[in-house]
GROMACS .gro file of C-alpha atoms in nm:
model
   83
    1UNK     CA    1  -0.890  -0.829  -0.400
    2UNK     CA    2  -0.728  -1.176  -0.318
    3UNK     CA    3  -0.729  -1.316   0.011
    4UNK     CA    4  -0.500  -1.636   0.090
    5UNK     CA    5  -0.410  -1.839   0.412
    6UNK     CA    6  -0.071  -1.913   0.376
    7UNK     CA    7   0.175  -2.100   0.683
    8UNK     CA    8  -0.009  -1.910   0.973
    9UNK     CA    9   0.000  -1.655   0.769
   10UNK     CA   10  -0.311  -1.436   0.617
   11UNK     CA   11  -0.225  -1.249   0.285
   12UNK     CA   12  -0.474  -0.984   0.140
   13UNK     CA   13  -0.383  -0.824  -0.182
   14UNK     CA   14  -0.519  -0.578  -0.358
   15UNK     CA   15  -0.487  -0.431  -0.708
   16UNK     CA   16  -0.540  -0.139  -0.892
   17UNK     CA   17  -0.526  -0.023  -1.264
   18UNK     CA   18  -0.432   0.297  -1.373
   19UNK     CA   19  -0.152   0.526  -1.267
   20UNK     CA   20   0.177   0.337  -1.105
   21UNK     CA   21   0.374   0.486  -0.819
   22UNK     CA   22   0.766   0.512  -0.924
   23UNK     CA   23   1.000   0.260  -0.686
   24UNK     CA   24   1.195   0.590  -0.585
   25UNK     CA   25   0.848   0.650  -0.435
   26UNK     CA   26   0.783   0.334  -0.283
   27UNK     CA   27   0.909   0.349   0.101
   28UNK     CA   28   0.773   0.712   0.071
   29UNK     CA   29   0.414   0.682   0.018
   30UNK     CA   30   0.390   0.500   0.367
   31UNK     CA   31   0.545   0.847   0.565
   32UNK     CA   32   0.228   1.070   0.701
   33UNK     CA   33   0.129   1.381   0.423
   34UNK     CA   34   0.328   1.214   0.185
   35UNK     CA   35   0.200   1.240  -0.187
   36UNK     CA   36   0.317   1.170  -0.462
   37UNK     CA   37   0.440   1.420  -0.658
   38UNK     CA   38   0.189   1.550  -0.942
   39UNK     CA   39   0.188   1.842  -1.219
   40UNK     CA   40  -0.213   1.901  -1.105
   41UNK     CA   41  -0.176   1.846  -0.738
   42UNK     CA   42  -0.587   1.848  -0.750
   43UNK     CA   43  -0.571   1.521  -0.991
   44UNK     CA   44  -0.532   1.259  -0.697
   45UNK     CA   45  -0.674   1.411  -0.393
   46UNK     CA   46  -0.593   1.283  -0.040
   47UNK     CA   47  -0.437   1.447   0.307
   48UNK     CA   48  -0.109   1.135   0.279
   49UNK     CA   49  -0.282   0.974   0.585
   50UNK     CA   50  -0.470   0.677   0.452
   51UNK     CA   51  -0.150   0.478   0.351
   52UNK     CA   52   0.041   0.588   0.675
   53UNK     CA   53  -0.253   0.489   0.899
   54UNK     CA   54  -0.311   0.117   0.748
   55UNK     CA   55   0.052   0.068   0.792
   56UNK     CA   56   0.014   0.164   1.166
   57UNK     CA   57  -0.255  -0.058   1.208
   58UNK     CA   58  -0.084  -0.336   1.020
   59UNK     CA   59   0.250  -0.308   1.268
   60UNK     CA   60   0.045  -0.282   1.575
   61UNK     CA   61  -0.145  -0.666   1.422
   62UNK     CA   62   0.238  -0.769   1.378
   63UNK     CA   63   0.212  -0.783   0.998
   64UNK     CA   64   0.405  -0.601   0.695
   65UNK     CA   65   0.225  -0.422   0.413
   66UNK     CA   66   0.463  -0.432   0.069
   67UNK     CA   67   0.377  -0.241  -0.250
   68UNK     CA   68   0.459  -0.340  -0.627
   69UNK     CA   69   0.402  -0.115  -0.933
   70UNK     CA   70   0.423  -0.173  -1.288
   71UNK     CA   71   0.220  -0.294  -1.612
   72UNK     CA   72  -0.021   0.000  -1.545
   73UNK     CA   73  -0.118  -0.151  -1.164
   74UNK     CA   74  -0.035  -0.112  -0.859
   75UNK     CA   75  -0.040  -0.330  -0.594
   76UNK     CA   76  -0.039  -0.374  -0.243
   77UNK     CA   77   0.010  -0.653  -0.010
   78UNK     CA   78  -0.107  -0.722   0.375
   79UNK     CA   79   0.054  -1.007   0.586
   80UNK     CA   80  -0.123  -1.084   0.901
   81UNK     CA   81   0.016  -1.330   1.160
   82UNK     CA   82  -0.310  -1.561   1.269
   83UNK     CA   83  -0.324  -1.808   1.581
   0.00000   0.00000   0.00000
């Protein structure tokens, strides 16, 4: 995790190793129950809320959430206005 103030302008970004999420996927993994398709559907559990919800809660702060995938990591970025 990397945390940086930037122009009024709090960035947190996290990183993960490990499987990558396709672009196609990208603005879907956000929608609620969305998952990413699998072949073993038991491999990665989750409901499709957690993403959904933190970009709720990010929006209702006034910030964006962004995703990036590739290299075998995925990562995901939180902007939050401060002041």
């Amino acid at each position: 995790m990397q945390l940086t103030l930037r122009d009024q302008t709090l960035q947190f970004r996290i990183t993960n190793t490990g499987v990558t999420i396709a672009e196609s996927f990208h603005r879907l993994i956000f929608k609620p129950f969305y998952r990413v398709p699998s072949t073993d559907p038991y491999q990665f559990p989750g409901t499709g809320l957690g993403l959904a919800t933190v970009r709720h809660l990010v929006s209702l702060l006034g910030g964006s959430i962004q995703v990036e995938s590739g290299n075998h990591q995925v990562g995901f970025q939180i902007n939050l206005p401060i002041g």
